[in-house]
Short mmCIF file of C-alpha atoms in Angstrom, two decimals:
data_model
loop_
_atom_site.label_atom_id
_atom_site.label_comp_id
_atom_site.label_asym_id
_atom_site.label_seq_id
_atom_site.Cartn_x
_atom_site.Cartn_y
_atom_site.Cartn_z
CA UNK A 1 17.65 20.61 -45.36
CA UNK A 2 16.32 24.29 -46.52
CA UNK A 3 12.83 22.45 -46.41
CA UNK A 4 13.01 21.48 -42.84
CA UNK A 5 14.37 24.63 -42.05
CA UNK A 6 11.12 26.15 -43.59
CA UNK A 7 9.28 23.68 -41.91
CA UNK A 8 10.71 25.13 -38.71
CA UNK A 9 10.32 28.76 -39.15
CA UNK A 10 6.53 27.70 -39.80
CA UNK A 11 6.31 26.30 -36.85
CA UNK A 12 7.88 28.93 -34.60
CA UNK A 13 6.90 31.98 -36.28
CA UNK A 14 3.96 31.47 -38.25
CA UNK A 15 1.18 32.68 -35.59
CA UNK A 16 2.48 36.06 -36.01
CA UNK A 17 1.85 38.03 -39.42
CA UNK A 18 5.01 39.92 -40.95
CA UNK A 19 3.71 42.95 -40.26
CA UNK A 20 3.54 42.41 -36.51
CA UNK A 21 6.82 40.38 -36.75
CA UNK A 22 8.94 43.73 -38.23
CA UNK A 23 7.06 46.11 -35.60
CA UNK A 24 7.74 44.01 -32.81
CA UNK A 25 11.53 42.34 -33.27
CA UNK A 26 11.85 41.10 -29.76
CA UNK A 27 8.64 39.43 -28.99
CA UNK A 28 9.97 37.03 -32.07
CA UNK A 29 12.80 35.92 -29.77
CA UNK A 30 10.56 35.62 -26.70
CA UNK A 31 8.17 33.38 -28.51
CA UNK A 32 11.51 31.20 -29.14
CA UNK A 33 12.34 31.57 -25.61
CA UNK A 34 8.61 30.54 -24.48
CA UNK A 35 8.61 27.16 -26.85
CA UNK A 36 11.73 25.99 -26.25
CA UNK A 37 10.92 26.68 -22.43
CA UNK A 38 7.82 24.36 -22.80
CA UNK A 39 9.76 21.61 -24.70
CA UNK A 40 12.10 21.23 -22.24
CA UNK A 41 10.05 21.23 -19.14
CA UNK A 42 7.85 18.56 -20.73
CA UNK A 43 10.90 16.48 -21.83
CA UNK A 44 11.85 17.21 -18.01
CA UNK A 45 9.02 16.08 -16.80
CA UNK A 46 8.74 12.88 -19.42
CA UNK A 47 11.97 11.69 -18.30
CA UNK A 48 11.14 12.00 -14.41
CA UNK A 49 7.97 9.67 -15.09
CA UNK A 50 10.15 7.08 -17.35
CA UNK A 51 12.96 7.37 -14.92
CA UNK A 52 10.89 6.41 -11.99
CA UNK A 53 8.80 3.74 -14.14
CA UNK A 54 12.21 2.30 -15.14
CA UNK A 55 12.91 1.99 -11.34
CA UNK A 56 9.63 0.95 -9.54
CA UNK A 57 8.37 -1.35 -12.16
CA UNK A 58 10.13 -4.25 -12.56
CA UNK A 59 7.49 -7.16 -13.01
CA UNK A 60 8.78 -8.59 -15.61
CA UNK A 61 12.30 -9.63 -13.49
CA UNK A 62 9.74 -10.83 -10.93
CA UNK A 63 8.64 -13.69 -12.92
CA UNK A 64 11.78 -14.16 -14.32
CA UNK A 65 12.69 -15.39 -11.15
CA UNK A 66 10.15 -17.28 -10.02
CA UNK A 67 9.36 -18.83 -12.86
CA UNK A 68 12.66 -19.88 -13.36
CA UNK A 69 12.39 -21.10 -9.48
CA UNK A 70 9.74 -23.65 -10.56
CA UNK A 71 10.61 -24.86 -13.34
CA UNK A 72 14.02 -25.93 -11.16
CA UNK A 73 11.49 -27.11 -8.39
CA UNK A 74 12.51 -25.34 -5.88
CA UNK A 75 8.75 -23.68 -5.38
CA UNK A 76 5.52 -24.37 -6.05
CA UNK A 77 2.17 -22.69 -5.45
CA UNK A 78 -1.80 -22.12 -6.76
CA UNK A 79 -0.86 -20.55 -9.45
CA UNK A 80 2.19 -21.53 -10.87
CA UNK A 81 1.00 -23.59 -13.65
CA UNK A 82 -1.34 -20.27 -15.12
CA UNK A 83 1.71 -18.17 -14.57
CA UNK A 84 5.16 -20.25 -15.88
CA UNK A 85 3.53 -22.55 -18.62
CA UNK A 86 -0.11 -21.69 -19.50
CA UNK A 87 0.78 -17.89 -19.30
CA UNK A 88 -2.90 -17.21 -18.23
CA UNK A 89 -1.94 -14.51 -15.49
CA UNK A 90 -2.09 -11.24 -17.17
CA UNK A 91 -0.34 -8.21 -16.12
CA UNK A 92 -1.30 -5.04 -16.72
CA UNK A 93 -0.74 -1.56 -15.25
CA UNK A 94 2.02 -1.06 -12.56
CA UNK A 95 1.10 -0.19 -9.05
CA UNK A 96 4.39 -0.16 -7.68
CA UNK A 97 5.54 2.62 -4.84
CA UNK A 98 8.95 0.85 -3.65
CA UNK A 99 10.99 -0.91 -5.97
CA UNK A 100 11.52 -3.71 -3.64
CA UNK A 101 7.76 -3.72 -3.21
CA UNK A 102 6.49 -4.97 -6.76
CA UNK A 103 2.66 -4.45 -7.07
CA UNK A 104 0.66 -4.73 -10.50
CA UNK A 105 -2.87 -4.96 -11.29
CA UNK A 106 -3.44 -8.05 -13.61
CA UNK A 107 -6.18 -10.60 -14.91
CA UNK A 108 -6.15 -14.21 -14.02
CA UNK A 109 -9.14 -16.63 -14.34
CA UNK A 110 -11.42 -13.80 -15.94
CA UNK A 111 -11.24 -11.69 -12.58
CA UNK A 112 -9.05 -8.51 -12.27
CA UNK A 113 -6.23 -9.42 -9.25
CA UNK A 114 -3.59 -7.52 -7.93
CA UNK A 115 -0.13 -9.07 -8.27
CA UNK A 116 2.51 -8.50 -5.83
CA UNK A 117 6.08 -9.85 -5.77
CA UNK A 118 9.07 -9.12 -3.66
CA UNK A 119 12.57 -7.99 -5.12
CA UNK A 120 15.87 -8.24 -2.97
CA UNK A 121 17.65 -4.87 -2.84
CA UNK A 122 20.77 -7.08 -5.14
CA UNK A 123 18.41 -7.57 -7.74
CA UNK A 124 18.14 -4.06 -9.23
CA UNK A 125 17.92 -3.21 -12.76
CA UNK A 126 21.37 -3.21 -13.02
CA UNK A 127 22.59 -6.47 -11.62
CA UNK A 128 20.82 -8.65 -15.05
CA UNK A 129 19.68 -12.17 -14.41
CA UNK A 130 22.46 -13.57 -13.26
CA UNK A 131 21.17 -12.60 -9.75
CA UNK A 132 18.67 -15.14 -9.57
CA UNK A 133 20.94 -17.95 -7.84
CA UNK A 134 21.73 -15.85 -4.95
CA UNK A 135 18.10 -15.19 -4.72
CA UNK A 136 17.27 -18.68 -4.66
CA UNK A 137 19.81 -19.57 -1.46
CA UNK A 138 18.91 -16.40 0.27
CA UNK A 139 15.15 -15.95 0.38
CA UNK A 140 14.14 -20.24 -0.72
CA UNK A 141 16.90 -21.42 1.90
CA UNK A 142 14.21 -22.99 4.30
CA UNK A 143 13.51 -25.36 5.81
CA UNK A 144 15.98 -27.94 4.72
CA UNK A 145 15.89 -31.19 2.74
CA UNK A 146 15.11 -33.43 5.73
CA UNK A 147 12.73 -31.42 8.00
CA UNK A 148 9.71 -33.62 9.22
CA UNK A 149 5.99 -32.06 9.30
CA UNK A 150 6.56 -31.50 13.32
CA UNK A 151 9.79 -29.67 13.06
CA UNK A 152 8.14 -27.54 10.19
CA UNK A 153 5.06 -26.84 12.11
CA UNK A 154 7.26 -25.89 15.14
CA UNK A 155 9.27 -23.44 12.56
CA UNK A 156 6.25 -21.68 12.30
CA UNK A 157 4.84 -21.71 15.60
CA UNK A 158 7.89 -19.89 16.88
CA UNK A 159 8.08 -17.31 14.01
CA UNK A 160 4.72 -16.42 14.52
CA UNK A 161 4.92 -15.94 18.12
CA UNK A 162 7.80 -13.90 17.54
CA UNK A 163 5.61 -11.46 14.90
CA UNK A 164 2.47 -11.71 16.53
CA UNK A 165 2.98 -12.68 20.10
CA UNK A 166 2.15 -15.22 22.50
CA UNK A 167 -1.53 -15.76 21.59
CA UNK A 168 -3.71 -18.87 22.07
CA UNK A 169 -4.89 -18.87 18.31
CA UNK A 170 -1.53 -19.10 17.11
CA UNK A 171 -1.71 -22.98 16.56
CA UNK A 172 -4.73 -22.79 14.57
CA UNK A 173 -3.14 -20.32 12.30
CA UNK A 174 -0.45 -22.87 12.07
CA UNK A 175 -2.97 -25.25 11.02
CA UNK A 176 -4.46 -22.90 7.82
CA UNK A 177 -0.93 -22.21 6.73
CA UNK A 178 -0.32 -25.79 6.55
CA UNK A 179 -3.33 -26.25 4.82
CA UNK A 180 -2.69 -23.40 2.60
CA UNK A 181 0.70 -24.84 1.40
CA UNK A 182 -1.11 -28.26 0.65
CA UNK A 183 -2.50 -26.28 -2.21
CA UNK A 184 -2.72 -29.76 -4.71
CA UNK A 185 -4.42 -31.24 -1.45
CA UNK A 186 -2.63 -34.17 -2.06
CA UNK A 187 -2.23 -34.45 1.92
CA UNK A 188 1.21 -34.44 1.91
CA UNK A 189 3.95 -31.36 2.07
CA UNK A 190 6.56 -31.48 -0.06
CA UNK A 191 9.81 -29.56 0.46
CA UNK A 192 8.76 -27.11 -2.88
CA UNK A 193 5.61 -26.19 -1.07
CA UNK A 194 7.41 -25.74 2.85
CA UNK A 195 10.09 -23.83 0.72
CA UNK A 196 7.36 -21.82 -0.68
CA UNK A 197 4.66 -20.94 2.68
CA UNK A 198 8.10 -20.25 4.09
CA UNK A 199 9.33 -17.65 1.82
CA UNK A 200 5.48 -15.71 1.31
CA UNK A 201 5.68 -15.51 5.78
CA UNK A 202 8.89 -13.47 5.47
CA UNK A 203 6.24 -10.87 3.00
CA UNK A 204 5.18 -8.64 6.34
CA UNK A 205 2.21 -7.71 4.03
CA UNK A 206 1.06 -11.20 3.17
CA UNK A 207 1.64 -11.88 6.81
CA UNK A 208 -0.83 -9.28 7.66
CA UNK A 209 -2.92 -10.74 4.96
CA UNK A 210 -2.98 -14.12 6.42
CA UNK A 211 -4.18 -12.57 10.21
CA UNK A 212 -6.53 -10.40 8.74
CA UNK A 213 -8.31 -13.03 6.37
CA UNK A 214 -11.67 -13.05 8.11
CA UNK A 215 -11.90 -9.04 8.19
CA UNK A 216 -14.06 -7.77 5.09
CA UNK A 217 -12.16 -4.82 5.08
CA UNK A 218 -9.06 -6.31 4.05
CA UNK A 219 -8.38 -8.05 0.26
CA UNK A 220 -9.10 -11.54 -0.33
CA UNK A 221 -5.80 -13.63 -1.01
CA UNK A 222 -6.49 -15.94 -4.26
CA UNK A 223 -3.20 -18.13 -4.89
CA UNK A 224 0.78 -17.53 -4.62
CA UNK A 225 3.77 -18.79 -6.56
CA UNK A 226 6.89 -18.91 -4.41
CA UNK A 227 6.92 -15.56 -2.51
CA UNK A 228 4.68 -14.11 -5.11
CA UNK A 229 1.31 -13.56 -4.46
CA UNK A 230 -2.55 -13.02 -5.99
CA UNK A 231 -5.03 -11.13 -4.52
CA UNK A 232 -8.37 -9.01 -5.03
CA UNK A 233 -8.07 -6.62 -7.74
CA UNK A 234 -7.04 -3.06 -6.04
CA UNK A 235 -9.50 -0.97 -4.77
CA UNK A 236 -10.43 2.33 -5.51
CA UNK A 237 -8.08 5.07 -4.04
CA UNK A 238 -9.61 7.95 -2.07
CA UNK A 239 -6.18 9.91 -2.67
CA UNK A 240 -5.74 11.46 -6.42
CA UNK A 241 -2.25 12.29 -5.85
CA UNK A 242 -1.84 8.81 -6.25
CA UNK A 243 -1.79 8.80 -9.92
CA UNK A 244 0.93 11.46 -10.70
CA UNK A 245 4.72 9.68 -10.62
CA UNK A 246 6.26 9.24 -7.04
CA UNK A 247 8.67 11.63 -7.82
CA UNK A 248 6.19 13.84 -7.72
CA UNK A 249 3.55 13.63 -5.64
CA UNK A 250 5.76 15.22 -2.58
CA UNK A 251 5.21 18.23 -4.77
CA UNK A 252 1.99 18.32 -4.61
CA UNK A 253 0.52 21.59 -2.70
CA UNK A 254 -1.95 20.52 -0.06
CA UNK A 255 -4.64 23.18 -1.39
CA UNK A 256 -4.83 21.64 -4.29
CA UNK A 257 -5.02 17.93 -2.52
CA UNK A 258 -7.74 19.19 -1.23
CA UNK A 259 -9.84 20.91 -4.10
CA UNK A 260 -8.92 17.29 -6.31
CA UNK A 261 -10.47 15.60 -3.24
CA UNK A 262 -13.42 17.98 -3.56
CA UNK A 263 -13.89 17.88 -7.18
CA UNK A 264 -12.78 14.21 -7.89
CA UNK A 265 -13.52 12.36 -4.80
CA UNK A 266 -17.10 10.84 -4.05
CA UNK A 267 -20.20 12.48 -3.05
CA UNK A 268 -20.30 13.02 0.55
CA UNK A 269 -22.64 10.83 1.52
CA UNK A 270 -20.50 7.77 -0.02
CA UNK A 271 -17.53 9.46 1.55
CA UNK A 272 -19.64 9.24 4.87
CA UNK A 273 -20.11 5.36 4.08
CA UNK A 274 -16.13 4.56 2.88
CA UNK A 275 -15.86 6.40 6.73
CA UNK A 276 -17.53 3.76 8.70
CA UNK A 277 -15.97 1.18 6.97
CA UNK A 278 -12.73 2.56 8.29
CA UNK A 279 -13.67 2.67 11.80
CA UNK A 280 -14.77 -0.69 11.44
CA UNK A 281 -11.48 -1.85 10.52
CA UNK A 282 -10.02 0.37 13.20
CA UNK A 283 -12.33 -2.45 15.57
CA UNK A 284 -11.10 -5.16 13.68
CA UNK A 285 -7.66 -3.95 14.13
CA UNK A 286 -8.45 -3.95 18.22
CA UNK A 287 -7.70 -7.00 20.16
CA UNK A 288 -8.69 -9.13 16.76
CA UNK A 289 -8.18 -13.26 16.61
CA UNK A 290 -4.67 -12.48 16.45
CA UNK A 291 -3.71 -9.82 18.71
CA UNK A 292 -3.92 -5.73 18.43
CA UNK A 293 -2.68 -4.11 15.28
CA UNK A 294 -1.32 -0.69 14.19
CA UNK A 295 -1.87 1.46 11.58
CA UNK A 296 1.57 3.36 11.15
CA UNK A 297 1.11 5.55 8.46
CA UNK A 298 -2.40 7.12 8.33
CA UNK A 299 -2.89 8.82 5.39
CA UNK A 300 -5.76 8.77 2.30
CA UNK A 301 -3.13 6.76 0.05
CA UNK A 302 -4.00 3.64 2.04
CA UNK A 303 -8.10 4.63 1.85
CA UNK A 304 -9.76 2.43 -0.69
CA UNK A 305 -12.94 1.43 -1.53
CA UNK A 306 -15.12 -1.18 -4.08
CA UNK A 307 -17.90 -0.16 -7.09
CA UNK A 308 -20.33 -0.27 -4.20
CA UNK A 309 -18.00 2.44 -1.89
CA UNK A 310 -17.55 -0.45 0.80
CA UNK A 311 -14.19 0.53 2.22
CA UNK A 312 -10.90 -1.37 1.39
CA UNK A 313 -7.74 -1.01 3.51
CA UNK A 314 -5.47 -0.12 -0.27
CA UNK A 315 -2.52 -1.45 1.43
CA UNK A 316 -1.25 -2.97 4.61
CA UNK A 317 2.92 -2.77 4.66
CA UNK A 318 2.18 -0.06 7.29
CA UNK A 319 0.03 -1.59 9.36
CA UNK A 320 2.10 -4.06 12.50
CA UNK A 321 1.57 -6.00 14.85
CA UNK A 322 1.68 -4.79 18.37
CA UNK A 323 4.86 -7.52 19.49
CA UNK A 324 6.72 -6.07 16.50
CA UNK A 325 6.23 -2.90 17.12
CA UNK A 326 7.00 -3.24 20.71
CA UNK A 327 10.09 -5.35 20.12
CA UNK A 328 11.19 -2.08 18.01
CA UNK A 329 10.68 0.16 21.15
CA UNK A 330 11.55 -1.98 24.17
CA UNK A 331 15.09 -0.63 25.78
CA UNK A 332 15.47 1.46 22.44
CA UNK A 333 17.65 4.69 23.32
CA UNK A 334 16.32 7.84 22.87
CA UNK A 335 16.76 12.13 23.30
CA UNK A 336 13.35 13.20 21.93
CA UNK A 337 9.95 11.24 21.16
CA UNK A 338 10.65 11.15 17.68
CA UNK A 339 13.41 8.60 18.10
CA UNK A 340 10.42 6.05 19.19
CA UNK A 341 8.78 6.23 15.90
CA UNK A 342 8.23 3.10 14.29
CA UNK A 343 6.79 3.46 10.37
CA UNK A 344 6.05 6.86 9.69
CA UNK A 345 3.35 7.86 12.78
CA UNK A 346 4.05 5.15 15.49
CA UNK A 347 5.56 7.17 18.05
CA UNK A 348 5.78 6.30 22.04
CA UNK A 349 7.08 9.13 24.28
CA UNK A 350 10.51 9.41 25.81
CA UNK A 351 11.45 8.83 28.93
CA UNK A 352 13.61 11.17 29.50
CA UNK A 353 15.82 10.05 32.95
CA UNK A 354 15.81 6.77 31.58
CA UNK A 355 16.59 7.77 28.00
CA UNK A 356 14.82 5.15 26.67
CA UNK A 357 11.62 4.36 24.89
CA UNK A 358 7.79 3.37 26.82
CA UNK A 359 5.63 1.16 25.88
CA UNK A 360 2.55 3.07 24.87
CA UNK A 361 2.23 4.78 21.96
CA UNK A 362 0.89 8.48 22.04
CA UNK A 363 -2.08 8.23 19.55
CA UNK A 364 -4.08 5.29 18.95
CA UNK A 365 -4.96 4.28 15.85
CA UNK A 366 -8.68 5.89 15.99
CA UNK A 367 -6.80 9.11 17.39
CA UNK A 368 -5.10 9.19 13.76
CA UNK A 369 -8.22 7.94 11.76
CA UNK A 370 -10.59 10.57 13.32
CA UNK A 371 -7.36 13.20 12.44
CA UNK A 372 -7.73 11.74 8.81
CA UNK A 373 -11.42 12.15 8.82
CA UNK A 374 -11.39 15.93 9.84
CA UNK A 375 -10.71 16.64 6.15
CA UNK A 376 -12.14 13.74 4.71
CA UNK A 377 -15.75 14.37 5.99
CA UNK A 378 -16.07 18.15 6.88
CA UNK A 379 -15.89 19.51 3.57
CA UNK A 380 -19.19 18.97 2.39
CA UNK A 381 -20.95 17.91 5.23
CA UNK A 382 -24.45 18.62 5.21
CA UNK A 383 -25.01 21.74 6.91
CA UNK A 384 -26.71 20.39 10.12
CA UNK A 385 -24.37 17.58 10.89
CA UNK A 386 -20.98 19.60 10.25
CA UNK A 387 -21.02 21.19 13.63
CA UNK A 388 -21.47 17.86 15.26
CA UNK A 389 -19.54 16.04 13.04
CA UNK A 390 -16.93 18.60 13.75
CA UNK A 391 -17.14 18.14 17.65
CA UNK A 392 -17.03 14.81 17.68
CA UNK A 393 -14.03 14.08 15.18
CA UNK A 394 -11.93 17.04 17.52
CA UNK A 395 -12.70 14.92 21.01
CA UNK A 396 -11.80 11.71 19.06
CA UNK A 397 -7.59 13.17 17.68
CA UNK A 398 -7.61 13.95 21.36
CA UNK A 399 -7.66 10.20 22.73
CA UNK A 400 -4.36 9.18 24.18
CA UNK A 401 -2.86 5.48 23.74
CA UNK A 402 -2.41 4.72 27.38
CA UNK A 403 -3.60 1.03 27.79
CA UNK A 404 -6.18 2.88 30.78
CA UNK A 405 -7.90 4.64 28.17
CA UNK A 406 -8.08 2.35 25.30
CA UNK A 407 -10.74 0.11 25.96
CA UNK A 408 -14.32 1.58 26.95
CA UNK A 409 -13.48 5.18 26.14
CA UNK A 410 -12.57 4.35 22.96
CA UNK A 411 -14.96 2.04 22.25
CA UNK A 412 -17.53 4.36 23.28
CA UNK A 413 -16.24 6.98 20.83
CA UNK A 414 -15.86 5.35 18.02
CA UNK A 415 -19.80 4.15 18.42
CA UNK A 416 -21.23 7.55 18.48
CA UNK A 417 -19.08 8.76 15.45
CA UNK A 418 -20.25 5.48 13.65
CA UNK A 419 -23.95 6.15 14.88
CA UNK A 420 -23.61 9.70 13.58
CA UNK A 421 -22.60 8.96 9.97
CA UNK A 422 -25.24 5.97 10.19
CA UNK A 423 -28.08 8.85 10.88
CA UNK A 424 -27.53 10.43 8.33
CA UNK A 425 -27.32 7.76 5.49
CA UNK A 426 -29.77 5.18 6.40
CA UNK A 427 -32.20 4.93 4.46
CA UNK A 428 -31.45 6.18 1.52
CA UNK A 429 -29.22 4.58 -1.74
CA UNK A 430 -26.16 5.55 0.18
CA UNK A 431 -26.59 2.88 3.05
#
């Protein structure tokens, strides 16, 4: 005991002499003061990033569940053999924002893959596995033993009309799902594999996924087990915030958002590239193969891009479909226009004598790209472009989402911006 009590006073007191130590009494008991201050803000701060670990990252109950869900044959999918008996899908660091939302970056087949999986708000950390079973009814509960192929197919005809809309391409989107599910192409769809397609549709990400599947600007998908799903590894993320904990990145001050961007972030001219990229998805987005889509939360988070600075769309849960998002505002009472905001920046105005929501929204999603941009591109710019630049990003967050304005206006817009950047990259290595 008296040895670790000289160990401490070593510790504590030993950077100040004796001499200083008797002239100076009280700076001895401020140095205490300062330690112990520092100890406990950095155990503070070590249990806020195990805390929220604990909570967001809960892969290992993911394939708990499904694994357990195929070995009863229940589900089956692409990838369940690697994943429940070979154990060849490795994963690695957690990606996770929501706990219900379980995303991890992983290797499978020699490739790095993202891996995201769905938890049920009932199957927290607390509950233990004996949550599984209700799982299983609730979210692997259709279709039915006893469902022909035509029933099935109308199943999913209807639910993607009601997601999507009433679009002429929905049938052959029918007809790649189908195939998708017939992943042992064995010709044949057995109840496991309906059970399974079924489930992953309900994931408003993977539906995205599936529409967006021709866009290069959105991830490849690579297999699925039950609801759980493989795609390209994660992208690069434009926003550095994005590796402190989620408790506390709100903390974050915004000058200091900025000067990590700055000192962090790419060299302009492969920020200029990552740029077009975007406003090419913002086209792809636009009256695509399966209807207009919208991005409802517009911020870097969601701003990836690949080794070669080829722009990535990091993650889609906030992008929607135009019928949902509709269906959200049609009849919807309201006081002010922020009752018709659907995700976080989705907002129609409010009719006021009506009290009730309208149809358009009131910025578009280039309005809130080109808003993005502003301090994306500026800083940095090369001198001659940045009043231009400048000019043309301020007429763009001033478009307006009325269906009169949307199409050449817009269009036109969003080709002189992408023109602009263009100029000034081609080439060179940057292009």
């Amino acid at each position: 005991m008296r040895r670790l009590r000289r160990l401490a006073h070593l510790v504590l007191f030993c950077p100040f002499s004796k001499g200083l130590q008797g002239r100076l009494p009280g700076l001895r008991v401020k140095y205490v003061f300062l330690v112990w201050l520092c100890v406990f803000a950095g155990g503070w701060l070590a249990y806020v990033h195990y805390a929220s670990y604990v909570e967001l990252c809960r892969g290992h109950v993911c394939q708990v569940v499904i694994c357990d869900q195929y070995h009863k044959g229940i589900i089956s999918g692409s990838i369940c053999q690697d994943l429940c008996t070979l154990h060849k899908v490795e994963w690695r660091t957690c990606l996770s924002s929501l706990p219900g939302q379980q995303v991890y970056s992983g290797l499978w087949q020699g490739k790095e893959v993202t891996i995201k999986c769905g938890i049920e708000e009932s199957l927290n950390s607390k509950a233990g596995w004996d949550m599984a079973p209700r799982r299983e009814l609730v979210l692997f509960d259709k279709p039915t033993r006893g469902t022909s192929i035509k029933e099935f197919r109308e199943m999913l005809l209807s639910y993607l009309k009601a997601n999507l809309g009433d679009l002429p391409s929905l049938p052959a989107l029918v007809g790649q799902v189908l195939l998708m599910a017939d992943f042992n192409k064995d010709s044949r769809l057995s109840l496991a594999e309906a059970k399974s397609v079924w489930a992953l549709l309900q994931r408003h990400e993977f539906l995205l996924l599936l529409s967006l599947q021709e866009k290069e600007h959105a991830s490849r998908l690579l297999g699925y087990c039950g609801d759980l799903y493989v795609t390209e590894g994660a992208p690069h993320r434009s926003w550095h915030g994005a590796a402190l904990p989620p408790l506390l990145r709100p903390l974050l001050p915004p000058a200091l958002h900025r000067a990590l961007q700055q000192w962090l972030g790419p060299a302009w001219p492969w920020r200029a590239k990552i740029a077009i990229g975007l406003l090419e998805f913002v086209e792809e987005l636009f009256h695509g193969s399966y209807g207009t889509f919208y991005m409802c939360e517009t911020t870097l988070a969601n701003v990836g891009y690949t080794a070669k600075y080829d722009f990535k769309m990091a993650d889609l849960q906030q992008v929607a479909p135009e019928a949902a998002v509709r269906r959200f505002l049609q009849g919807r009472h309201c006081e002010h226009s922020a009752d018709c905001t659907y995700g976080r920046d989705c907002r129609a105005p409010c009719d006021k004598l009506m009290r009730q929501c309208k149809g358009d929204l009131i910025q578009p999603n280039l309005a809130k790209v080109c808003e993005l941009l502003r301090d994306y591109l500026l800083p940095g710019a090369p001198a001659g472009l940045r009043e231009e630049l400048g000019t043309q990003l301020r007429t763009c967050t001033t478009l307006s989402g009325l269906a009169s304005q949307v199409e050449a206006h817009h269009s036109l817009v969003l080709s002189h911006l992408k023109t602009l950047l263009w100029k000034e990259i081609s080439n060179t290595k940057y292009s």
